[in-house]
mmCIF file of C-alpha atoms in Angstrom:
data_model
loop_
_atom_site.group_PDB
_atom_site.id
_atom_site.type_symbol
_atom_site.label_atom_id
_atom_site.label_comp_id
_atom_site.label_asym_id
_atom_site.label_seq_id
_atom_site.Cartn_x
_atom_site.Cartn_y
_atom_site.Cartn_z
ATOM 1 C CA UNK P 10 -25.632 -33.562 40.494
ATOM 2 C CA UNK P 11 -25.325 -30.026 39.121
ATOM 3 C CA UNK P 12 -25.203 -27.070 41.502
ATOM 4 C CA UNK P 13 -27.296 -24.010 40.588
ATOM 5 C CA UNK P 14 -26.979 -20.746 42.516
ATOM 6 C CA UNK P 15 -26.955 -17.008 42.046
ATOM 7 C CA UNK P 16 -30.624 -16.058 42.259
ATOM 8 C CA UNK P 17 -29.703 -13.493 44.926
ATOM 9 C CA UNK P 18 -26.990 -11.935 42.767
ATOM 10 C CA UNK P 19 -27.549 -8.227 42.238
ATOM 11 C CA UNK P 20 -24.545 -7.190 40.136
ATOM 12 C CA UNK P 21 -22.279 -8.573 37.454
ATOM 13 C CA UNK P 22 -19.550 -8.762 40.100
ATOM 14 C CA UNK P 23 -21.711 -11.143 42.161
ATOM 15 C CA UNK P 24 -22.082 -13.456 39.160
ATOM 16 C CA UNK P 25 -18.438 -13.119 38.140
ATOM 17 C CA UNK P 26 -17.317 -14.226 41.622
ATOM 18 C CA UNK P 27 -19.463 -17.372 41.453
ATOM 19 C CA UNK P 28 -18.238 -18.205 37.968
ATOM 20 C CA UNK P 29 -14.568 -17.390 38.626
ATOM 21 C CA UNK P 30 -14.572 -19.618 41.706
ATOM 22 C CA UNK P 31 -16.163 -22.396 39.622
ATOM 23 C CA UNK P 32 -18.649 -22.796 42.465
ATOM 24 C CA UNK P 33 -21.695 -23.336 40.217
ATOM 25 C CA UNK P 34 -22.509 -25.667 37.351
ATOM 26 C CA UNK P 35 -25.509 -23.521 36.409
ATOM 27 C CA UNK P 36 -25.780 -19.809 37.156
ATOM 28 C CA UNK P 37 -29.249 -18.804 38.270
ATOM 29 C CA UNK P 38 -30.161 -15.145 37.724
ATOM 30 C CA UNK P 39 -33.369 -13.297 38.573
ATOM 31 C CA UNK P 40 -34.354 -10.380 36.348
ATOM 32 C CA UNK P 41 -36.235 -8.807 39.277
ATOM 33 C CA UNK P 42 -33.023 -8.600 41.330
ATOM 34 C CA UNK P 43 -30.088 -8.283 38.950
ATOM 35 C CA UNK P 44 -30.882 -4.987 37.243
ATOM 36 C CA UNK P 45 -33.693 -5.987 34.908
ATOM 37 C CA UNK P 46 -33.271 -7.167 31.358
ATOM 38 C CA UNK P 47 -29.890 -5.447 31.018
ATOM 39 C CA UNK P 48 -28.523 -7.141 34.143
ATOM 40 C CA UNK P 49 -29.884 -10.500 33.028
ATOM 41 C CA UNK P 50 -28.178 -10.127 29.648
ATOM 42 C CA UNK P 51 -24.928 -9.204 31.435
ATOM 43 C CA UNK P 52 -25.235 -12.430 33.453
ATOM 44 C CA UNK P 53 -25.873 -14.300 30.191
ATOM 45 C CA UNK P 54 -22.717 -12.800 28.654
ATOM 46 C CA UNK P 55 -20.674 -13.919 31.662
ATOM 47 C CA UNK P 56 -22.148 -17.417 31.386
ATOM 48 C CA UNK P 57 -21.194 -17.489 27.733
ATOM 49 C CA UNK P 58 -17.622 -16.411 28.554
ATOM 50 C CA UNK P 59 -17.302 -19.077 31.262
ATOM 51 C CA UNK P 60 -19.127 -21.773 29.229
ATOM 52 C CA UNK P 61 -21.729 -22.215 31.995
ATOM 53 C CA UNK P 62 -25.487 -22.522 31.403
ATOM 54 C CA UNK P 63 -27.911 -19.922 32.775
ATOM 55 C CA UNK P 64 -31.206 -20.628 34.516
ATOM 56 C CA UNK P 65 -33.974 -18.022 34.813
ATOM 57 C CA UNK P 66 -35.162 -17.867 38.437
ATOM 58 C CA UNK P 67 -38.960 -17.767 38.913
ATOM 59 C CA UNK P 68 -41.178 -14.983 37.479
ATOM 60 C CA UNK P 69 -41.593 -16.640 34.070
ATOM 61 C CA UNK P 70 -43.547 -13.693 32.645
ATOM 62 C CA UNK P 71 -40.610 -11.383 33.371
ATOM 63 C CA UNK P 72 -37.972 -13.790 32.038
ATOM 64 C CA UNK P 73 -39.781 -15.268 29.056
ATOM 65 C CA UNK P 74 -38.844 -12.795 26.318
ATOM 66 C CA UNK P 75 -35.284 -12.096 27.472
ATOM 67 C CA UNK P 76 -34.583 -15.790 28.068
ATOM 68 C CA UNK P 77 -35.308 -16.476 24.395
ATOM 69 C CA UNK P 78 -32.195 -14.410 23.579
ATOM 70 C CA UNK P 79 -29.840 -16.334 25.897
ATOM 71 C CA UNK P 80 -27.625 -18.828 24.043
ATOM 72 C CA UNK P 81 -26.807 -20.959 27.110
ATOM 73 C CA UNK P 82 -30.257 -20.996 28.707
ATOM 74 C CA UNK P 83 -30.755 -24.211 30.705
ATOM 75 C CA UNK P 84 -34.344 -23.643 31.804
ATOM 76 C CA UNK P 85 -36.939 -21.399 33.389
ATOM 77 C CA UNK P 86 -37.590 -22.203 37.032
ATOM 78 C CA UNK P 87 -41.345 -22.643 37.541
ATOM 79 C CA UNK P 88 -43.139 -22.441 40.878
ATOM 80 C CA UNK P 89 -46.790 -23.380 40.573
ATOM 81 C CA UNK P 90 -47.878 -21.098 43.434
ATOM 82 C CA UNK P 91 -46.157 -18.059 41.922
ATOM 83 C CA UNK P 92 -47.723 -18.696 38.532
ATOM 84 C CA UNK P 93 -51.128 -19.285 40.122
ATOM 85 C CA UNK P 94 -50.947 -15.898 41.859
ATOM 86 C CA UNK P 95 -49.772 -14.174 38.662
ATOM 87 C CA UNK P 96 -52.779 -15.617 36.820
ATOM 88 C CA UNK P 97 -55.093 -14.237 39.532
ATOM 89 C CA UNK P 98 -53.753 -10.685 39.131
ATOM 90 C CA UNK P 99 -52.591 -10.373 35.520
ATOM 91 C CA UNK P 100 -53.965 -11.044 32.076
ATOM 92 C CA UNK P 101 -51.338 -12.641 29.853
ATOM 93 C CA UNK P 102 -49.520 -14.722 32.481
ATOM 94 C CA UNK P 103 -47.715 -17.551 30.670
ATOM 95 C CA UNK P 104 -49.166 -21.031 30.800
ATOM 96 C CA UNK P 105 -47.025 -24.145 30.506
ATOM 97 C CA UNK P 106 -48.078 -26.608 27.833
ATOM 98 C CA UNK P 107 -46.357 -29.976 27.465
ATOM 99 C CA UNK P 108 -43.531 -28.798 29.720
ATOM 100 C CA UNK P 109 -42.742 -25.666 27.708
ATOM 101 C CA UNK P 110 -43.643 -21.994 27.602
ATOM 102 C CA UNK P 111 -43.459 -19.486 24.767
ATOM 103 C CA UNK P 112 -43.919 -15.717 24.652
ATOM 104 C CA UNK P 113 -47.226 -14.353 23.367
ATOM 105 C CA UNK P 114 -45.952 -12.068 20.627
ATOM 106 C CA UNK P 115 -49.378 -10.447 20.207
ATOM 107 C CA UNK P 116 -49.030 -8.684 23.582
ATOM 108 C CA UNK P 117 -46.743 -5.677 24.191
ATOM 109 C CA UNK P 118 -43.798 -5.705 26.588
ATOM 110 C CA UNK P 119 -43.588 -8.731 28.835
ATOM 111 C CA UNK P 120 -47.203 -9.520 27.959
ATOM 112 C CA UNK P 121 -48.835 -8.736 31.302
ATOM 113 C CA UNK P 122 -51.781 -6.453 32.037
ATOM 114 C CA UNK P 123 -52.499 -5.787 35.722
ATOM 115 C CA UNK P 124 -56.115 -6.393 36.784
ATOM 116 C CA UNK P 125 -56.634 -3.561 39.276
ATOM 117 C CA UNK P 126 -60.144 -4.638 40.301
ATOM 118 C CA UNK P 127 -59.042 -8.196 41.064
ATOM 119 C CA UNK P 128 -56.129 -6.897 43.151
ATOM 120 C CA UNK P 129 -58.225 -4.353 45.099
ATOM 121 C CA UNK P 130 -59.293 -6.943 47.678
ATOM 122 C CA UNK P 131 -55.633 -7.345 48.736
ATOM 123 C CA UNK P 132 -54.998 -3.629 49.220
ATOM 124 C CA UNK P 133 -53.570 -2.653 52.595
ATOM 125 C CA UNK P 134 -54.831 0.641 53.969
#
């Protein structure tokens, strides 16, 4: 059974330590924690150097475009509850079809548009 870890890595050094120790079969990086798209691509470069696949941790809308550029991408982790909440608050949240997702190239950026009125009911005052 393959071991995946690293979703709480914040820097390239965190990922390098995991890879150098050969403690993971799949490195898992999270664009929302590792320095954005640049940090994710740095993790991807390390994975390429160590010949280890990379998994995108949660937040498929944030990972979708950048993950398409990763040569050793294993998969996108998908939590139904997270995606359900994204769809409640954003237009353009990715939808899985036949076990796959693809970026919507007609939308700018990561493809999301925040629905302020729908989120207003959750505002804390």
